Coordinates of C-alpha atoms in Angstrom, one line a residue:
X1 CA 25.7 28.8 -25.7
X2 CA 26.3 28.8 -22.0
X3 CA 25.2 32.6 -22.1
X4 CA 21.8 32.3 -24.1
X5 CA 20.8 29.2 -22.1
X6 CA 21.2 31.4 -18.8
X7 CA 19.4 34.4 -20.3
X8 CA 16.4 32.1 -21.3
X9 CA 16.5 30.4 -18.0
X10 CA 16.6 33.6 -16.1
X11 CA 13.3 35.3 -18.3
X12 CA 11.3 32.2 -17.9
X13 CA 12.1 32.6 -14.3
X14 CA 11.2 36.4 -14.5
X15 CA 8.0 35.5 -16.1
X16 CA 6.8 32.3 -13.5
X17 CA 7.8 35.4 -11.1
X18 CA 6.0 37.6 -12.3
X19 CA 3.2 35.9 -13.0
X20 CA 3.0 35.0 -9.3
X21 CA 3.0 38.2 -7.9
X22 CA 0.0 39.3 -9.9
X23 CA -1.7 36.0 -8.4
X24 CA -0.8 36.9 -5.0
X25 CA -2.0 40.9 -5.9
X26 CA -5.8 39.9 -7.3
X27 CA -6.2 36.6 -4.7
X28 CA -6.3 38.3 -1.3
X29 CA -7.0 34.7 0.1
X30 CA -4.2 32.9 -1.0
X31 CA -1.4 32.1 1.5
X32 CA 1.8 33.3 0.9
X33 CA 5.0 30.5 1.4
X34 CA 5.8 29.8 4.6
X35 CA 2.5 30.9 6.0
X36 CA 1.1 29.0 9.2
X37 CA -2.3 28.6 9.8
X38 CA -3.5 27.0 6.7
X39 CA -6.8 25.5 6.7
X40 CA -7.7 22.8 4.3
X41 CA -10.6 20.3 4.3
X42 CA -9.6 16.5 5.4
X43 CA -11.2 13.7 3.9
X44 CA -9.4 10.1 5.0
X45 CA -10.7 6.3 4.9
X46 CA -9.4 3.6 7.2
X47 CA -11.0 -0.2 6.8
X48 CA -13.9 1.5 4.8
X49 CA -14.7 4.1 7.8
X50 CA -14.6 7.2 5.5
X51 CA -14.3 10.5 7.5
X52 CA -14.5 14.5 6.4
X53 CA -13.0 17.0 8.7
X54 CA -11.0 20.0 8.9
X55 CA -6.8 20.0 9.2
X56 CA -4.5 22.8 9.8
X57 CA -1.5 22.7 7.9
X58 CA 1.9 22.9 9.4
X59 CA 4.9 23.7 7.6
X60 CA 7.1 21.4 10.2
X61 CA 9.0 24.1 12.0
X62 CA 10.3 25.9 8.9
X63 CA 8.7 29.2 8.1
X64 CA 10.2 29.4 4.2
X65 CA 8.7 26.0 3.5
X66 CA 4.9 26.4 1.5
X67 CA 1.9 24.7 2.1
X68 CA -0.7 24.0 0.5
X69 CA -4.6 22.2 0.2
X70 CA -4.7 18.9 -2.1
X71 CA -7.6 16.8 -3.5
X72 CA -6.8 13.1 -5.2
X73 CA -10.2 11.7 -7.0
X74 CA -10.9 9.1 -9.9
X75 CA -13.5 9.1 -12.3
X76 CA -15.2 5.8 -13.5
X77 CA -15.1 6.0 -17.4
X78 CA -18.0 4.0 -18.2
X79 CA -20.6 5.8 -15.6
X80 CA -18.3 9.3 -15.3
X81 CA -18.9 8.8 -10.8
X82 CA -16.4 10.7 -9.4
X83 CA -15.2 9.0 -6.4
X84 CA -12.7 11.2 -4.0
X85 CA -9.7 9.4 -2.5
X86 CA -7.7 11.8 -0.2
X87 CA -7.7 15.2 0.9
X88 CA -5.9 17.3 3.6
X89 CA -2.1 19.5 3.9
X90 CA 0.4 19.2 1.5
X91 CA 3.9 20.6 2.1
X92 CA 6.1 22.3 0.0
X93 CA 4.0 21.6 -2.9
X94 CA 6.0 23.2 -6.4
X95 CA 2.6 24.3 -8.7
X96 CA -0.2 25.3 -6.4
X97 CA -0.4 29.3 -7.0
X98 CA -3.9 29.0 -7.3
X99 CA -6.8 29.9 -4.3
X100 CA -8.7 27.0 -6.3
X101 CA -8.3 23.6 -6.6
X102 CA -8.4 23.0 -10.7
X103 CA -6.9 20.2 -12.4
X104 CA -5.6 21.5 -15.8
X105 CA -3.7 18.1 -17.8
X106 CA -4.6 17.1 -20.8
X107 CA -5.9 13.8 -21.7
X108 CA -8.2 11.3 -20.7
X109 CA -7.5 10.2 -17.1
X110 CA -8.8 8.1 -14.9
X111 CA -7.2 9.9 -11.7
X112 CA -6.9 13.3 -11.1
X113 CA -5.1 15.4 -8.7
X114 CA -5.2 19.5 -7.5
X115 CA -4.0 21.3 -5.2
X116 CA -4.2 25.4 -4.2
X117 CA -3.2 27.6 -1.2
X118 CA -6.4 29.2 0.3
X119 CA -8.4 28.2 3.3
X120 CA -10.5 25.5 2.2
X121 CA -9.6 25.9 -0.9
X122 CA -9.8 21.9 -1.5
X123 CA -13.6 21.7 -0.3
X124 CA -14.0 22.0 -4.1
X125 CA -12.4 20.4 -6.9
X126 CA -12.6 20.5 -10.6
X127 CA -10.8 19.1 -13.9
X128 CA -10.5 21.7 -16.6
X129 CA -8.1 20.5 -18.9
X130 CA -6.3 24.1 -21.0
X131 CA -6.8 23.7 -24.6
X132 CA -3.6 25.2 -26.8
X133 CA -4.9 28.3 -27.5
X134 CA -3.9 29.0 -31.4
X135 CA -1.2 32.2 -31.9
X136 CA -3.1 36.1 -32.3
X137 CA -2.7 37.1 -35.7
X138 CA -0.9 40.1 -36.0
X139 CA -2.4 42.9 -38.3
X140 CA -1.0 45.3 -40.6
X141 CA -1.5 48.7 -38.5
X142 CA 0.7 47.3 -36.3
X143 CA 3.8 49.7 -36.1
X144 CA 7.2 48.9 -37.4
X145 CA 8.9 49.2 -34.1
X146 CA 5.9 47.1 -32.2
X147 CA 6.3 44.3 -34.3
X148 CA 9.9 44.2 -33.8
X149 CA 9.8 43.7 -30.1
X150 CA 6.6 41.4 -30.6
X151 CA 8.9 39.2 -33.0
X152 CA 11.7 39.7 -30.4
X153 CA 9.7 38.9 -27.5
X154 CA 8.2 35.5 -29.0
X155 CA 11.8 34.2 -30.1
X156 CA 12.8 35.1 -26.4
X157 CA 9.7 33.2 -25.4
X158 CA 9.4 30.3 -27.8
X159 CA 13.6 29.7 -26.8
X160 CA 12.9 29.9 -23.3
X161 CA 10.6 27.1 -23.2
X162 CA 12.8 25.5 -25.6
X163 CA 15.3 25.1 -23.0
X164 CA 13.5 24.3 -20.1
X165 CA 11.6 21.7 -21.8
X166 CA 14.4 20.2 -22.8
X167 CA 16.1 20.4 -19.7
X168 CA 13.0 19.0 -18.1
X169 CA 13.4 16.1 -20.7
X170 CA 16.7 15.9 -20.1
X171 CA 16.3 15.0 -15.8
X172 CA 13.0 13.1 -16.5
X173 CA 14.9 10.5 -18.6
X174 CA 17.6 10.8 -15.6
X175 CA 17.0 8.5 -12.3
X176 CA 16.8 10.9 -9.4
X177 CA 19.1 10.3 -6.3
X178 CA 16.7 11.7 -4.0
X179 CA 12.6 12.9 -4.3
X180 CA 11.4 15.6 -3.1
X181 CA 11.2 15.6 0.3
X182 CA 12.1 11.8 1.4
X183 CA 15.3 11.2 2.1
X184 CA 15.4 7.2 0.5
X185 CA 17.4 6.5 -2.3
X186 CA 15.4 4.7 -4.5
X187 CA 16.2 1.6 -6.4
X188 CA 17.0 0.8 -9.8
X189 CA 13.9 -0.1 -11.9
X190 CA 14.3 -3.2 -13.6
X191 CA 12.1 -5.1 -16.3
X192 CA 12.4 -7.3 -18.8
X193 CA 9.7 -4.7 -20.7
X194 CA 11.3 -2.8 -23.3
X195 CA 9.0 0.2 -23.0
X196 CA 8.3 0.3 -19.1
X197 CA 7.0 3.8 -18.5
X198 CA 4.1 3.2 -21.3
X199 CA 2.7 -0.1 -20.4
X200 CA -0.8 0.1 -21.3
X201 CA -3.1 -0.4 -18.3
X202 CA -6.2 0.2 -18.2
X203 CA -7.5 1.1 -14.8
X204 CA -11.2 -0.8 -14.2
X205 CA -12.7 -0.5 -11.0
X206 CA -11.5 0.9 -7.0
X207 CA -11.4 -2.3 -5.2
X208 CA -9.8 -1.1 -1.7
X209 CA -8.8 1.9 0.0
X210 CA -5.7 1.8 2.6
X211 CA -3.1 3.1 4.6
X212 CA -0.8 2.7 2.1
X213 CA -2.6 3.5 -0.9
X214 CA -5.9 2.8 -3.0
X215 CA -6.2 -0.8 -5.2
X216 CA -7.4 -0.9 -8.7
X217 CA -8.7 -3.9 -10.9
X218 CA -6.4 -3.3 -14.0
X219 CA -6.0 -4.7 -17.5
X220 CA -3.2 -5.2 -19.3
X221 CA -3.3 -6.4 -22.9
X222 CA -5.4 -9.9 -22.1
X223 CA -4.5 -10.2 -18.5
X224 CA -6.1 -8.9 -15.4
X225 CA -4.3 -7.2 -13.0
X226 CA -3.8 -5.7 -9.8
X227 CA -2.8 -2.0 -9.6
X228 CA -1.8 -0.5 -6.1
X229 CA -0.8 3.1 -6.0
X230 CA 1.2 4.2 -3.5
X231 CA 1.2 8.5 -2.7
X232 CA 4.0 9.9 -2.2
X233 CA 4.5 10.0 1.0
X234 CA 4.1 6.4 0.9
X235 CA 7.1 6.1 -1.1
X236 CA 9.2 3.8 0.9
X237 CA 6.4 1.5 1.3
X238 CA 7.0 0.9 -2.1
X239 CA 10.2 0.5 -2.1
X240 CA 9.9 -1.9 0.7
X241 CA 7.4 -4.0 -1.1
X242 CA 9.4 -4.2 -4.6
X243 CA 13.2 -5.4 -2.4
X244 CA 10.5 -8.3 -1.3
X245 CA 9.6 -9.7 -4.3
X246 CA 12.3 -9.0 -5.8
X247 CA 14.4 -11.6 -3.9
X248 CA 15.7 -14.5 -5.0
X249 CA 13.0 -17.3 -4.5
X250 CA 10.0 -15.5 -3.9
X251 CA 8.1 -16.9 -6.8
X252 CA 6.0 -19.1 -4.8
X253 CA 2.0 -20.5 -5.2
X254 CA 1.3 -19.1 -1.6
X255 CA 3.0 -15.4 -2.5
X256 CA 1.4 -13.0 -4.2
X257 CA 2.3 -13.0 -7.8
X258 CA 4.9 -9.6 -8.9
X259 CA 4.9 -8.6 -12.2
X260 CA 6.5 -5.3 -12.3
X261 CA 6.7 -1.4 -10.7
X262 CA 6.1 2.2 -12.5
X263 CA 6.6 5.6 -11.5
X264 CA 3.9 7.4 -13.3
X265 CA 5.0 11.2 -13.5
X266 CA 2.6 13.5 -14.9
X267 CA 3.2 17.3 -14.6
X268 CA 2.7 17.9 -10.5
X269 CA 1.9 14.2 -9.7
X270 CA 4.3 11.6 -9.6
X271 CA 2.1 8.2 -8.3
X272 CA 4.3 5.0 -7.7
X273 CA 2.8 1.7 -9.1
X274 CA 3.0 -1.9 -8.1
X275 CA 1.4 -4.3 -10.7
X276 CA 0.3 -7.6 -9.2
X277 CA -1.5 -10.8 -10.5
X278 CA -5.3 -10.2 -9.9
X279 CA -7.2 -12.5 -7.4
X280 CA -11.1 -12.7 -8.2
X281 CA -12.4 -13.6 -4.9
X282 CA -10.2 -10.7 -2.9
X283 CA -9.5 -10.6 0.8
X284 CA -10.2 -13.5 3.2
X285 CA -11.5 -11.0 5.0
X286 CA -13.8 -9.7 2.2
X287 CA -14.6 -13.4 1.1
X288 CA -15.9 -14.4 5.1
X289 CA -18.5 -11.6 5.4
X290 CA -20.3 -12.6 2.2
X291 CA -19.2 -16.8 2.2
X292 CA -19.3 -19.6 5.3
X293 CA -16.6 -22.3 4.2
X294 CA -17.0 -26.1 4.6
X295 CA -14.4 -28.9 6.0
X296 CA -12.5 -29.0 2.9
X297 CA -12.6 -25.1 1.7
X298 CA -11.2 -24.5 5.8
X299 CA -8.4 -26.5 4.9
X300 CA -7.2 -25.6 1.2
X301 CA -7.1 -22.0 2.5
X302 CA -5.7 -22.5 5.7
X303 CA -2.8 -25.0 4.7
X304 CA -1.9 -22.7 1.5
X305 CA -2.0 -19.2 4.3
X306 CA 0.4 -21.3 6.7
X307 CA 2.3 -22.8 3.7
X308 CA 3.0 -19.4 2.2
X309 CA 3.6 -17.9 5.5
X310 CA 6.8 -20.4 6.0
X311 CA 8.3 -20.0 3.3
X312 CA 8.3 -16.2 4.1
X313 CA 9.8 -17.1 7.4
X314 CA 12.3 -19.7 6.0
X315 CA 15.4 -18.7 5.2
X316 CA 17.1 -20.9 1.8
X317 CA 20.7 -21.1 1.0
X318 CA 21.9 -19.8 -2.2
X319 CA 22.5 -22.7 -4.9
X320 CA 24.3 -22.1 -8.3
X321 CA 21.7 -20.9 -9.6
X322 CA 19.9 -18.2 -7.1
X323 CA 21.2 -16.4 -4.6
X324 CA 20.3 -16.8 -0.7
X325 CA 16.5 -16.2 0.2
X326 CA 16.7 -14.0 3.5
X327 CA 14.5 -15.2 6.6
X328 CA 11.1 -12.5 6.7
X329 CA 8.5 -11.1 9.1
X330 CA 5.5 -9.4 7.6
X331 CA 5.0 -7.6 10.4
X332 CA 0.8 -6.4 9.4
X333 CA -0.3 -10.3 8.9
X334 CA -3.8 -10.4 9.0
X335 CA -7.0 -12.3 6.5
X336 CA -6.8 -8.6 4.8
X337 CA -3.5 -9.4 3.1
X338 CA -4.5 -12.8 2.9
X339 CA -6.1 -13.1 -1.0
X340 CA -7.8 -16.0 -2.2
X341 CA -7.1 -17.0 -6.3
X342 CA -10.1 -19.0 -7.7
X343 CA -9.6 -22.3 -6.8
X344 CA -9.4 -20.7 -3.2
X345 CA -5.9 -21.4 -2.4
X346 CA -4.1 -18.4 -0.6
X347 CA -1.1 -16.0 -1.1
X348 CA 0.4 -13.4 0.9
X349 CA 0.1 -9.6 0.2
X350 CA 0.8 -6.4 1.4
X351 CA 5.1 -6.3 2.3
X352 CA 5.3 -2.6 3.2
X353 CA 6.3 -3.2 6.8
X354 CA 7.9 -5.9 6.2
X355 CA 11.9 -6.9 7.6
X356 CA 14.3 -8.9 6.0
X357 CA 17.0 -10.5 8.0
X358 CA 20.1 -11.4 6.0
X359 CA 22.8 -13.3 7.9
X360 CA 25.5 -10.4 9.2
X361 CA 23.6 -7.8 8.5
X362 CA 21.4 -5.8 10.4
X363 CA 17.7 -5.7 10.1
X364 CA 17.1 -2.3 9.5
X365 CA 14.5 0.0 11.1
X366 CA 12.8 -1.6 13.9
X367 CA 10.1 0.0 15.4
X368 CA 8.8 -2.2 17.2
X369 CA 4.4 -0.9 17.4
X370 CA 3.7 -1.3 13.7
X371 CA 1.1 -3.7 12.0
X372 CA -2.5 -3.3 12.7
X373 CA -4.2 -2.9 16.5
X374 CA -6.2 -5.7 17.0
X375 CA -3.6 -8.6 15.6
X376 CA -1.4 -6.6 17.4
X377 CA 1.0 -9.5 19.8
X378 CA 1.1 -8.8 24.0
X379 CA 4.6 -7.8 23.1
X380 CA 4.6 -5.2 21.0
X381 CA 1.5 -3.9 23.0
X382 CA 3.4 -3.6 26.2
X383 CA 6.6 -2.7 24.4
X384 CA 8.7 -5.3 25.5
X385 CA 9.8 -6.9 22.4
X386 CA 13.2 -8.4 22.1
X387 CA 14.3 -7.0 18.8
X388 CA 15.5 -10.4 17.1
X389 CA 14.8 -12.3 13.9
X390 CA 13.3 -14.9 15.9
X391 CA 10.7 -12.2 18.1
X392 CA 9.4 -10.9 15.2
X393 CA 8.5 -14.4 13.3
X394 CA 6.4 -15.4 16.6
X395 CA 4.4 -11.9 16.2
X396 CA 3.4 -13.4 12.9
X397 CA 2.6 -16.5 14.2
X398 CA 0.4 -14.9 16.8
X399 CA -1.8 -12.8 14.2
X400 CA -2.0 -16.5 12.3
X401 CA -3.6 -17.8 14.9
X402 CA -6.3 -15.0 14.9
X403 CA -6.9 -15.6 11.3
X404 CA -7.3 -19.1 11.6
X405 CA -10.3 -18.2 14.4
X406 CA -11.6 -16.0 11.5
X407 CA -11.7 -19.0 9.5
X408 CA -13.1 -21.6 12.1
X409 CA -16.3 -18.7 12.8
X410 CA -17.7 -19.2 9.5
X411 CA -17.3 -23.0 8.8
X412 CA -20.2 -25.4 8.6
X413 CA -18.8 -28.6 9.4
X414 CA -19.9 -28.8 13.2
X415 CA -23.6 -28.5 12.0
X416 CA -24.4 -25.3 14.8
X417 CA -25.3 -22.2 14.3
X418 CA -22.5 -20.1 12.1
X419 CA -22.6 -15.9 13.2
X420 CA -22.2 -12.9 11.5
X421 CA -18.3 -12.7 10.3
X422 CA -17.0 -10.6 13.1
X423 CA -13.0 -9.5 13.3
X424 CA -10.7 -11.0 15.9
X425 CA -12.2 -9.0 19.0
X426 CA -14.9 -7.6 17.4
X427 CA -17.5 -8.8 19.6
X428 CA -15.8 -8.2 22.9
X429 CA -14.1 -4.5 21.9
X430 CA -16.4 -3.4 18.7
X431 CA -14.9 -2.2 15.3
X432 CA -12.7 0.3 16.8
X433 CA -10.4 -0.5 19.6
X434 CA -8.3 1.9 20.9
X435 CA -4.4 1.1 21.9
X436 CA -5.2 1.3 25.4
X437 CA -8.3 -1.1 25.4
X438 CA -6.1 -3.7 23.8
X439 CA -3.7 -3.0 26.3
X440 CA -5.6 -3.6 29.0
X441 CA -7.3 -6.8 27.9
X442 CA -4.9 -8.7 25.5
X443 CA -2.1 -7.6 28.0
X444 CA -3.3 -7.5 31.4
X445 CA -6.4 -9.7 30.7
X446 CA -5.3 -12.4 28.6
X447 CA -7.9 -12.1 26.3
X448 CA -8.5 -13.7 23.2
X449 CA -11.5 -14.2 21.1
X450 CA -13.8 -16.7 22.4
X451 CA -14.0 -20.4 21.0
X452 CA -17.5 -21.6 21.2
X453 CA -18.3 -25.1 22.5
X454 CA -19.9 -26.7 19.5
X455 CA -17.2 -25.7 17.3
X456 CA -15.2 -28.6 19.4
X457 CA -18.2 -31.6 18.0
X458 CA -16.0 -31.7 14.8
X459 CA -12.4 -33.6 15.2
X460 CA -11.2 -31.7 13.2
X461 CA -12.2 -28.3 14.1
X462 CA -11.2 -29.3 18.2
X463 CA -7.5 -29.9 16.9
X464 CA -7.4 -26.7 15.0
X465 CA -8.6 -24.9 18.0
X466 CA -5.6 -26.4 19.8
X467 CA -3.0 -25.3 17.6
X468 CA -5.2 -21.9 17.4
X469 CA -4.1 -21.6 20.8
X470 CA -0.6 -22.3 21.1
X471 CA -0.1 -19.7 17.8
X472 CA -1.5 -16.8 20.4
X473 CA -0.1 -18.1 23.4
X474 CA 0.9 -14.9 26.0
X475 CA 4.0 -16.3 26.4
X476 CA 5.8 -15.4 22.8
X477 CA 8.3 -18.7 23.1
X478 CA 5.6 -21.0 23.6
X479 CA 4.1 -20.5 20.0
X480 CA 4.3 -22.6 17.3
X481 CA 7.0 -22.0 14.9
X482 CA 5.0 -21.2 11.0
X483 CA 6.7 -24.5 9.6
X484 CA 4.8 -26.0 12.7
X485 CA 1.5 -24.6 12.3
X486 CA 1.4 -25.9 8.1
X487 CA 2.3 -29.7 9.6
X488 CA -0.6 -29.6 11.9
X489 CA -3.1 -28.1 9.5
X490 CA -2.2 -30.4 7.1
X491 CA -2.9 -32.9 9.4
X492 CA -6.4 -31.5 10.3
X493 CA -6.9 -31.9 6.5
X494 CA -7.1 -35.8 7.3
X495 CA -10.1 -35.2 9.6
X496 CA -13.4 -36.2 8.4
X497 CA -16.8 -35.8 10.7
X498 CA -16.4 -38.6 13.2
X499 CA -12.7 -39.7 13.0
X500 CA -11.1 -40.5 16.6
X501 CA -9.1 -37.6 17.5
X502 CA -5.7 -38.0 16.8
X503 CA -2.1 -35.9 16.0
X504 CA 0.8 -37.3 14.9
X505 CA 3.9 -36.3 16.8
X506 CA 6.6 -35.9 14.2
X507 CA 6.0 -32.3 14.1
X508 CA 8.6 -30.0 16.3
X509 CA 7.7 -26.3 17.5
X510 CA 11.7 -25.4 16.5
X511 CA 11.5 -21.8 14.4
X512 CA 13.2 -22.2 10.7
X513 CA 16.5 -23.0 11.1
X514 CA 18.5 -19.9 9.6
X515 CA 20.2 -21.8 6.9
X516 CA 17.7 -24.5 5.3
X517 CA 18.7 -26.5 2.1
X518 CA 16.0 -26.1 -0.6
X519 CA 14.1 -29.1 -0.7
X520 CA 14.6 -31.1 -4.6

């Protein structure tokens, strides 16, 4: 048995070969493996600032590793708009013998992915899905001997793909140690689904684009959902995200809601799936450009960010029942990972940079210039973070207290003029600050986004503007602990428009302890 199965192996081996080299022999453009100097076409979007350029592939120091062009689109199914997603290098990708960039699956899809090795090969893409073509009949002229060898050849054929399908059924089914070319073990998929790898979701409508991945408005069954789709060479991120929610207490109002992960594999794409409760009204950040927020609205969404941001911070001892939640910084707070449900409460999103700090144990990789630019802390602008569990919880604080600014710009309680939503240092650095001008003027100038005088007439909205500035205070040890910042907005909450101004001084600026006892 061992014997035929190697003879099968090695013809369809022979044949893929084969096949190959009389690719390479009628497509003088394509470039061989290992060849530098690729040239594909780049198309990239970062907070909704699409670009298209030109990239040359590099094959990272190793001359026997290919490279290749890829395309990643989607196509509406109601309207049939073809929307592209990514484009650029790909390294050592395993099917892309072609000098054009042709989809070939079956089926009706909503994404599709290509990828070829010819110089812009990927300026161009196209889904052509291969019908099975039906067996030639074989006529009666046909010599004794010929049909022999055709009848041979076809068992020899039909066998070989036999065995490498089921081989290739045989690892699918298997959970790989390692993929492709990142070195992360990943975990152990666990649902309480008893057909996980066919839950049927339906993808509706692109709702974001990011570093990470693109968003979709999904349905499953009755129940809207939230589809984010890592690549993979975001594959870690996803990993990260699921050991977040995965641990024991994160079921909370103020946290996004997980309902479970896939790894979609489909012929030469494999995407990674996180499925996520849906929220209607998006991003805070999405919600300000188009909404102004009164009094109350300020509060419910502030007091639910702050709320959901401690208990990410807090760390719970284990009870009989669950097991110790870990203290954790988010590390890329800012109002777009903020989402708003419908009653316009808030929960917490986006974990893929996130660090969990379990007594004893340490950390994990921290690098200490991650996150976004512009709610990027002094600190980890300068480079002078202290690398502790503590650090990193007041570099969320500080980005808190730029999203609370976002939040004061667009409310109407002080009866002034409300601008045009703007981003925290929009209007002093523009939509694109680079790494030194933040530098320079968070760092050396002290600067933080400007609180307007009227914006004080309200009681309430003066005391937020206080704690506002001790969350981005320069010094990081000065800042308000998150468990601090929920007690005072909750206090603001009490504020109506002429009420005497006062706090109540109960509230301590001490950092979760790193045991706390669940509250009953």
């Amino acid at each position: 048995m061992r014997t035929i199965l190697f003879i099968a192996a090695s013809l369809a081996i022979f044949t893929v070969q084969l096949d190959a080299a009389l690719s390479r022999s009628s497509n003088p453009e394509a470039v061989p493996n290992g060849a530098s100097g690729l040239v594909c076409e780049s198309y990239a979007c970062k907070d909704g600032d699409c670009t298209v350029g030109v990239e040359t592939c590099d094959s990272d120091g190793e001359p026997d590793k290919p490279v290749g062009c890829f395309v990643v689109w989607s196509t509406n199914n109601v309207t049939n708009e073809v929307k592209v997603t990514m484009k650029g290098c790909f390294t050592n990708p395993s099917e892309c013998n072609n000098t054009e960039c042709i989809d070939t699956t079956l089926g009706t899809k909503n994404l599709n992915y290509c990828c070829c090795r010819a110089n812009m090969c990927n300026r161009e893409h196209k889904w052509i899905p291969e019908a099975t073509k039906p067996p030639e009949q074989i006529t009666n002229n046909v010599p004794h001997e010929a049909t022999f060898n055709f009848v041979w050849l076809t068992m020899s054929v039909s066998l070989a793909i036999l065995v490498v399908f089921g081989a290739y059924m045989f690892f699918r089914h298997r959970k790989p140690s390692m993929f492709n070319e990142i070195p992360t073990i990943e975990p152990e998929i666990t649902s309480s689904s008893p057909n996980l790898a066919q839950r049927p979701i339906q993808l509706i409508d692109l709702k974001a684009r990011g570093r990470f991945g693109v968003v979709w408005k999904g349905q499953l069954h009755a129940q809207e959902v939230a589809v984010k789709i890592f690549p993979m060479q975001e594959k870690q991120s996803w990993i990260t995200e699921q050991e977040i929610f995965k641990l024991p207490r994160m079921n909370h109002p103020n946290i996004l809601q997980f309902i479970d992960c896939e790894k979609r594999v489909e012929l030469n794409n494999t995407d990674f799936w996180l499925i996520t409760a849906y929220c209607n009204h998006g991003s805070l950040c999405d919600y300000l450009k188009s909404h102004t927020v009164t009094w109350q609205e300020l509060c419910r969404i502030a007091e639910s960010m702050s709320r959901g941001l401690m208990h990410l911070h807090e760390e719970i001892q284990s009870s009989k029942t669950e097991g110790l939640k870990p203290s954790i910084a988010h590390r890329d707070f800012k109002s777009k990972n903020v989402l708003l449900k419908d009653d316009l409460t808030a929960c917490i999103a986006d974990f893929g940079l996130a660090l969990i700090f379990t007594p004893g144990k340490p950390c994990g990789d921290t690098h200490g210039q991650v996150g976004t630019r512009r709610y990027m802390a002094p600190e980890i602008l300068e480079g002078a973070i202290n690398f502790t569990r503590d650090a990193f919880l007041r570099i969320d604080v500080y980005a808190c207290g730029l999203v609370l600014w976002e939040l004061v710009s667009r409310c109407t309680v002080h009866g002034g003029p409300v601008e045009e939503y703007r981003l925290p240092f929009e209007a002093e650095l523009g939509s694109h600050p680079t790494l030194e001008e933040m530098q320079e003027n968070v760092v050396t100038k002290k600067l933080r986004p400007r609180i307007y005088d009227h914006w004080r007439n309200h009681n309430g909205l003066n005391a937020l503007c206080d704690t506002m500035e001790e969350c981005w205070d320069h010094d990081a040890e000065a800042r308000l602990s998150s468990s601090c910042v929920m007690e005072r907005v909750s206090q603001h909450g009490r504020y109506q428009a002429h009420t005497p101004l006062l706090i109540e001084t109960n509230t301590t600026n001490d950092l979760p302890p790193k045991v706390a006892v669940e509250s009953v």
